[in-house]
């Protein structure tokens, strides 16, 4: 990782190493990965190498409305998750709006009950949602509130 212009720059190897060193925190009775797109796609694919379970994807769009961040579904899953245990994967937990929205929609639309959360980075800042205490939250690295440039962001 390098710091430049007050931003953190990570390489593909950094991300792969984070996942290799942390995937064992995830419970071993997970049925499938649900990747939040688009940032969670590459981490989820790397995680699949270790967990060897199917990946499903969901994508949301966020937009600003009168200084408030709102979210809507862009692509979703047509699947009953009431009997599945999933791990929800995203690259970064920033304000936590995305995780909150995705969990609430997975509960409402897909009847999700059992889930864990896996992120590469958790930024130290005030969050919009407190993850329930009984939910396992796995994070590879907790970092200061600076912008992260992931390798897939590079042109
Ligand atoms: P949230 O604020 O809802 O936790 O994060 C929303 C989304 O914004 C994340 O899933 C991620 O795609 C993007 N995001 C937030 N902070 C960063 C960052 O520092 N770098 C990059 N590349 N994306 C970020």
XYZ file of C-alpha atoms and ligand atoms in Angstrom:
179
model
C 0.000 0.000 0.000
C 1.197 3.525 -0.773
C -0.090 6.860 0.445
C -0.119 9.693 -2.056
C -2.116 12.960 -2.086
C -3.704 11.808 1.176
C -5.179 8.726 -0.516
C -4.432 5.042 0.083
C -3.391 3.065 -2.991
C -3.681 -0.731 -2.864
C -2.434 -3.342 -5.313
C -4.181 -6.539 -6.428
C -1.632 -8.442 -4.381
C -2.522 -6.417 -1.242
C -6.207 -7.276 -1.723
C -5.493 -10.953 -2.369
C -3.284 -11.122 0.739
C -5.982 -9.477 2.880
C -8.476 -12.111 1.782
C -6.031 -15.009 2.128
C -5.212 -13.874 5.684
C -8.799 -13.258 6.789
C -11.184 -15.675 5.048
C -10.888 -18.160 7.916
C -12.772 -15.751 10.198
C -15.895 -16.608 8.162
C -17.998 -19.443 9.588
C -17.591 -22.720 7.730
C -21.310 -23.399 7.251
C -21.887 -20.595 4.713
C -23.892 -21.616 1.613
C -23.105 -18.759 -0.747
C -21.433 -15.406 -1.252
C -23.543 -12.353 -2.114
C -21.303 -9.714 -3.714
C -22.370 -6.076 -3.610
C -21.496 -4.516 -6.954
C -19.506 -3.249 -8.239
C -16.779 -2.859 -5.613
C -17.469 -6.221 -3.994
C -17.153 -8.228 -7.227
C -13.382 -8.773 -7.319
C -13.051 -9.379 -3.541
C -15.936 -11.883 -3.766
C -14.254 -13.712 -6.659
C -11.009 -13.972 -4.698
C -12.932 -15.182 -1.646
C -14.538 -17.910 -3.771
C -11.092 -19.367 -4.388
C -10.874 -20.090 -0.648
C -14.509 -20.827 0.275
C -15.412 -22.679 -2.941
C -19.114 -21.792 -2.761
C -21.359 -20.041 -5.345
C -21.386 -16.260 -5.798
C -24.558 -14.256 -6.408
C -24.484 -10.551 -7.131
C -26.592 -7.551 -6.258
C -26.013 -3.965 -7.363
C -27.408 -0.751 -5.957
C -27.226 2.839 -7.126
C -26.903 5.749 -4.751
C -27.963 9.260 -5.557
C -28.207 12.531 -3.675
C -31.545 14.089 -2.970
C -31.601 17.357 -0.977
C -28.248 16.494 0.645
C -29.490 13.036 1.595
C -28.097 9.851 0.113
C -30.809 7.615 -1.282
C -30.431 4.177 -2.754
C -32.261 2.107 -5.290
C -31.905 -1.396 -6.641
C -30.091 -1.751 -9.949
C -29.878 -5.555 -10.170
C -31.185 -8.043 -7.634
C -31.566 -11.703 -6.786
C -34.724 -13.679 -7.439
C -34.120 -16.289 -4.753
C -35.506 -17.297 -1.375
C -32.670 -17.043 1.154
C -34.700 -18.042 4.226
C -32.889 -21.411 4.457
C -29.456 -20.199 3.436
C -26.579 -18.735 5.357
C -24.766 -16.136 3.272
C -21.728 -13.927 3.505
C -22.291 -10.438 2.102
C -19.116 -9.015 0.535
C -18.186 -5.431 -0.237
C -14.842 -3.699 -0.662
C -15.310 -0.901 1.884
C -17.588 -0.028 4.768
C -17.627 3.769 4.601
C -20.844 5.410 5.894
C -22.431 1.907 5.962
C -25.466 3.136 3.986
C -24.884 0.488 1.320
C -24.619 -2.407 3.766
C -27.703 -1.235 5.629
C -29.726 -0.888 2.432
C -28.603 -4.241 1.033
C -29.307 -6.111 4.276
C -32.746 -4.517 4.627
C -33.645 -5.367 1.003
C -32.303 -8.927 1.261
C -34.475 -9.394 4.363
C -37.529 -7.890 2.723
C -37.255 -9.328 -0.799
C -35.362 -12.572 -0.221
C -36.425 -13.367 3.369
C -32.811 -13.394 4.507
C -32.267 -14.419 8.140
C -28.741 -15.776 8.453
C -25.849 -13.706 7.258
C -22.319 -12.517 7.956
C -20.546 -9.501 6.489
C -17.038 -9.444 4.981
C -15.320 -6.246 3.847
C -11.731 -5.457 2.918
C -11.729 -2.070 4.654
C -13.633 -0.419 7.442
C -13.125 3.336 7.669
C -13.019 4.837 11.131
C -15.960 7.223 11.085
C -19.489 7.620 12.326
C -21.709 4.964 10.759
C -25.329 5.252 9.643
C -26.182 1.812 11.009
C -25.175 -0.334 13.981
C -24.724 -3.909 12.837
C -26.720 -6.154 15.205
C -24.453 -7.707 17.858
C -25.313 -11.256 16.846
C -24.121 -10.680 13.268
C -20.511 -11.618 12.521
C -18.651 -8.755 10.882
C -15.296 -9.542 9.282
C -13.003 -6.763 8.206
C -9.476 -7.187 6.839
C -8.189 -3.739 7.783
C -9.525 -0.776 9.760
C -8.243 2.491 8.343
C -8.415 6.252 8.742
C -11.145 8.115 6.928
C -9.256 8.754 3.687
C -10.099 7.903 0.073
C -8.951 4.446 -1.012
C -7.849 3.817 -4.579
C -8.322 0.128 -5.395
C -6.318 -1.474 -8.211
C -9.488 -1.829 -10.322
C -10.032 1.953 -10.061
C -6.816 2.642 -12.021
C -7.113 3.579 -15.685
P -21.011 3.442 2.040
O -20.794 4.896 2.361
O -22.402 3.161 1.658
O -20.489 2.541 3.149
O -20.106 3.145 0.783
C -20.665 3.301 -0.485
C -19.781 2.818 -1.567
O -18.938 3.920 -1.905
C -18.834 1.663 -1.302
O -19.408 0.407 -1.539
C -17.740 1.949 -2.305
O -18.069 1.399 -3.570
C -17.741 3.457 -2.378
N -16.646 4.001 -1.552
C -16.736 4.550 -0.328
N -15.523 4.943 0.099
C -14.655 4.614 -0.909
C -13.234 4.758 -1.077
O -12.509 5.284 -0.222
N -12.721 4.316 -2.248
C -13.463 3.736 -3.232
N -12.861 3.327 -4.340
N -14.805 3.583 -3.116
C -15.381 4.014 -1.949
